[in-house]
Coordinates of C-alpha atoms and ligand atoms in Angstrom, one line a residue:
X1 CA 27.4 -12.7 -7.3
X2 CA 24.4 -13.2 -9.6
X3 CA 22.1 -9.8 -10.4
X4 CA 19.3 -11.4 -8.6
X5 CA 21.5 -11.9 -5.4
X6 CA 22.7 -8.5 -5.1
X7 CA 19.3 -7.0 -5.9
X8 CA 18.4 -9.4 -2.8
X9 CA 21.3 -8.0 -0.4
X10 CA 19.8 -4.0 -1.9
X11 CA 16.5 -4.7 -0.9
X12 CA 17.5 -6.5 2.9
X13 CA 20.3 -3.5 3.3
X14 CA 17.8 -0.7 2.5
X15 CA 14.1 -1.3 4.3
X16 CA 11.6 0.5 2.9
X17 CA 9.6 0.8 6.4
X18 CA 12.5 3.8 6.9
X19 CA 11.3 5.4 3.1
X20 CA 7.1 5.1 4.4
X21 CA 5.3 7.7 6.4
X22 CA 5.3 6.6 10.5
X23 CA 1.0 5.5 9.5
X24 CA 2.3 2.8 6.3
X25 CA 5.1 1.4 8.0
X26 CA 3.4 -1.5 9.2
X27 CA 2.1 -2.2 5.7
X28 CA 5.6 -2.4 4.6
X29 CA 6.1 -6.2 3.6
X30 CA 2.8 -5.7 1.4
X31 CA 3.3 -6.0 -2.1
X32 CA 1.8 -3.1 -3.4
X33 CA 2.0 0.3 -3.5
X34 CA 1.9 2.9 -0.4
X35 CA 0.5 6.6 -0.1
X36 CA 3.9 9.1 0.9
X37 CA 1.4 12.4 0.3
X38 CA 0.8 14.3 -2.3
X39 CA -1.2 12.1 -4.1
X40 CA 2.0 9.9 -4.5
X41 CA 2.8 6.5 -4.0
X42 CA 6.0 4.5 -2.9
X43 CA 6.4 2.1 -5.7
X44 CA 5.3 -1.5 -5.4
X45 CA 8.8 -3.8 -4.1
X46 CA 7.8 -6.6 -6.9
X47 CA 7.8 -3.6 -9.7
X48 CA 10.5 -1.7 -8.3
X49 CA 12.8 -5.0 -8.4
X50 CA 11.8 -5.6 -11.9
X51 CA 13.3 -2.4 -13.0
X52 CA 16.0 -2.7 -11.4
X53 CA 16.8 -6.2 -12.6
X54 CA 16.3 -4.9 -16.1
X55 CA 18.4 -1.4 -15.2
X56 CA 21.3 -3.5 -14.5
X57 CA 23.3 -0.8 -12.4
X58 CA 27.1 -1.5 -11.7
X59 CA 29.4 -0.8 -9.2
X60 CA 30.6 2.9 -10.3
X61 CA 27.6 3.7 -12.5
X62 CA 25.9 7.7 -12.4
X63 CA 22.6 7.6 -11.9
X64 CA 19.7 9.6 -12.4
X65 CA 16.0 8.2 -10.4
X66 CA 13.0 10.5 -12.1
X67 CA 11.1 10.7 -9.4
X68 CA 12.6 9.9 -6.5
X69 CA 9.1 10.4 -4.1
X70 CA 10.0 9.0 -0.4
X71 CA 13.8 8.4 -1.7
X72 CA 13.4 4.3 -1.3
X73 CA 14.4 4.0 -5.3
X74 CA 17.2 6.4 -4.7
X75 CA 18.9 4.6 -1.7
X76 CA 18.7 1.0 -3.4
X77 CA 20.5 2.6 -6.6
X78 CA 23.1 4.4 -3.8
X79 CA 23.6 0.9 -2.4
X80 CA 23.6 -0.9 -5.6
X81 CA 26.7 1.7 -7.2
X82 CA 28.3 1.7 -4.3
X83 CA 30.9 4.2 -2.8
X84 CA 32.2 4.5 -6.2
X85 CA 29.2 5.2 -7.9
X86 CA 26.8 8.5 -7.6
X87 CA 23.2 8.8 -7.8
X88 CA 21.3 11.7 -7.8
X89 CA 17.2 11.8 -7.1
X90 CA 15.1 14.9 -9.3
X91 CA 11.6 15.3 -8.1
X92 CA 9.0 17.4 -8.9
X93 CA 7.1 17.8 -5.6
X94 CA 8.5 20.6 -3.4
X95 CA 7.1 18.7 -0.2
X96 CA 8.2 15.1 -1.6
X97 CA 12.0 16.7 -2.2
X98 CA 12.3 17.7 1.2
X99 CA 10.7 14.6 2.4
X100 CA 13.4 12.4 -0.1
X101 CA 15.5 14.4 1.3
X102 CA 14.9 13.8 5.1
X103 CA 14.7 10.3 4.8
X104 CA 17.8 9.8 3.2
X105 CA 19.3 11.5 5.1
X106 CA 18.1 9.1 8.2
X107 CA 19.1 6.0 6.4
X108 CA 22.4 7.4 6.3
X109 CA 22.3 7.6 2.8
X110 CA 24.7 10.1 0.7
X111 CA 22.3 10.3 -2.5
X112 CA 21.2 14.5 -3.5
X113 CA 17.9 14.8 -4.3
X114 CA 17.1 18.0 -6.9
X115 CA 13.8 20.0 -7.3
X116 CA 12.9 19.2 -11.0
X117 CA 12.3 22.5 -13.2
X118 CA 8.9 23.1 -14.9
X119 CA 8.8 21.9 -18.4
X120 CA 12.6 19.9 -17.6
X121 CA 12.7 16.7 -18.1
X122 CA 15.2 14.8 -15.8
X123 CA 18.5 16.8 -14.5
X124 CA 20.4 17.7 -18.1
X125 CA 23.1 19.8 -16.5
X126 CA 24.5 16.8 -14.5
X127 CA 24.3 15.0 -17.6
X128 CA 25.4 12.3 -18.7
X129 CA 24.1 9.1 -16.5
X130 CA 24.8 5.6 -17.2
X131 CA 21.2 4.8 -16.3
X132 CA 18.0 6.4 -15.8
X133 CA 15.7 5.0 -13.6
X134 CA 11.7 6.6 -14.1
X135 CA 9.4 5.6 -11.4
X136 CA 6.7 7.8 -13.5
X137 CA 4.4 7.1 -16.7
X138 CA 5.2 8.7 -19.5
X139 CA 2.3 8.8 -22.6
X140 CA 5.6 8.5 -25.4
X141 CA 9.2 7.8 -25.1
X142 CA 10.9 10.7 -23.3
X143 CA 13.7 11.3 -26.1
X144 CA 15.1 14.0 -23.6
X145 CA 15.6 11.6 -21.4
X146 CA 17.8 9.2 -23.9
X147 CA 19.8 12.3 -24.2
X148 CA 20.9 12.4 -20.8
X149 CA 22.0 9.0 -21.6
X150 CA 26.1 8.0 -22.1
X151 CA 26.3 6.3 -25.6
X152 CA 25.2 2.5 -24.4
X153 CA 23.5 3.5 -21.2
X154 CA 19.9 2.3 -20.3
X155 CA 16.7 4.0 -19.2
X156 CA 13.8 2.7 -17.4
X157 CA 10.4 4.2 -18.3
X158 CA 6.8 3.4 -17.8
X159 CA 5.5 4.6 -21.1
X160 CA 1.5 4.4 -21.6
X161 CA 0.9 1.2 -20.1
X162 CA 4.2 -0.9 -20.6
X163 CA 7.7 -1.0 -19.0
X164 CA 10.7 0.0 -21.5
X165 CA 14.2 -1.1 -22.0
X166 CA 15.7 1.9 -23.9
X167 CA 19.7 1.4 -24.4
X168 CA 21.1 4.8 -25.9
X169 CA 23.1 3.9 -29.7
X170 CA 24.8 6.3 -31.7
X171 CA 21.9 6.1 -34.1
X172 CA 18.3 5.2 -33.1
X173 CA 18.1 4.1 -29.4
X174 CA 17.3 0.4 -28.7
X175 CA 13.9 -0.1 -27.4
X176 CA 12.6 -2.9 -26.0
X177 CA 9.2 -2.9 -24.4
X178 CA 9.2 -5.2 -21.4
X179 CA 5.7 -5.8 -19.8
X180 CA 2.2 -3.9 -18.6
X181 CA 2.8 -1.7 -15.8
X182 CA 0.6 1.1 -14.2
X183 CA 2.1 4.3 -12.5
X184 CA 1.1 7.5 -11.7
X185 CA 1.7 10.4 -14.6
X186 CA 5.2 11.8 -15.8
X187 CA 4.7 15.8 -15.5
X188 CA 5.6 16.6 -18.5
X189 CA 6.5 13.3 -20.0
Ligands
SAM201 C1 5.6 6.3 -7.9 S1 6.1 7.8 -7.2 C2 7.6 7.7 -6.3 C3 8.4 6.5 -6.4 C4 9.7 6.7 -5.7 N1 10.8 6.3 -6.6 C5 9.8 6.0 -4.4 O1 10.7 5.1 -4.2 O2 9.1 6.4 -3.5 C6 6.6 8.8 -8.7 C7 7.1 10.1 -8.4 O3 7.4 10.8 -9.6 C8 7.2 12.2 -9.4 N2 7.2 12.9 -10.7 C9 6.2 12.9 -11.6 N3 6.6 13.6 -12.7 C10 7.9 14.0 -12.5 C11 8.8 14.8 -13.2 N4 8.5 15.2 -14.4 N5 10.0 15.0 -12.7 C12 10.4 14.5 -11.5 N6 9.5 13.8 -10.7 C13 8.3 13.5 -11.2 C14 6.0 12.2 -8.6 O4 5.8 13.5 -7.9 C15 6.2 11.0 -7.6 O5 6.8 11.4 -6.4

């Protein structure tokens, strides 16, 4: 199966209606990005599929979604590792964790969610991931976050304007910088 196909079978297995508050759902087909509280936003499906495509997550991967918010992200990694894989969601929003956590947790979906720690970037003690998905704008590369890479893994990050492409080497990281993207602000990143 191609990448693009099986990001298509993610996307039509995992609705993000079930990840939007009962007021966006209807907006759900929109291409743009929805309030889920807290000042937060479930990412736009055109953007979020773009990261994924250049995430490239396999069947068995670990992985590690900064930001998890309404838990939509987090459920099209679960589906796109598969039973063999593991994915675990840290956000920083006490309220957002629980709600991540609920609707997960109705989608029938077996992803944990984590409270992120002030001043922690990303979940270190679970470390290492195979990818790193940030759903978050950082204002410079989050190095902290490369180090919860496996040697050759990839992260995902926003980082002042423009998507990256990091791949973790034994030296200096590969970084490739993708496209102009706007997100909310990393805490801390
Ligand atoms: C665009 S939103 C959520 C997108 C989410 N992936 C989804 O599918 O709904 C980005 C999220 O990043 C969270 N965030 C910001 N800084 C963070 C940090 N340092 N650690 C963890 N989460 C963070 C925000 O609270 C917000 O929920």
């Amino acid at each position: 199966m191609t990448p693009a196909a099986r990001l298509d079978e993610a996307f039509a297995a995992v609705p993000r209606a079930g990840f939007l508050p009962a007021g966006q759902r209807r907006f759900a087909r929109l291409d743009r990005p929805l309030p889920i509280g807290r000042g937060q936003t479930n990412s736009q499906p055109a953007t979020v599929r773009a990261m994924l495509r250049l995430l490239d997550v396999r069947p068995g991967h670990r992985v590690l979604d900064v930001g998890s918010g309404s838990g939509w992200t987090t459920a099209l990694l679960s589906f796109l590792v598969g039973p063999t894989g593991e994915v675990v969601g840290v956000e920083i929003v006490p309220e957002l964790v629980v709600l991540g956590r609920r609707n997960l947790a109705r989608a029938g979906v077996a992803a944990r969610v984590e409270q992120a720690r002030e001043g922690v970037l990303g979940l270190p003690e679970q470390a290492p991931y195979d990818r790193v998905l940030v759903s978050a704008e950082a204002t410079r590369l989050p190095t902290a976050l490369v180090e919860q890479l496996v040697v050759g893994g990839v992260l995902v990050v926003p980082v002042a304007g423009w998507m990256h492409e990091v791949r973790r080497r034994d030296g200096d990281p590969d970084d490739v910088r993708r496209g102009p993207y706007s997100f909310v602000p990393l805490v801390g990143g």
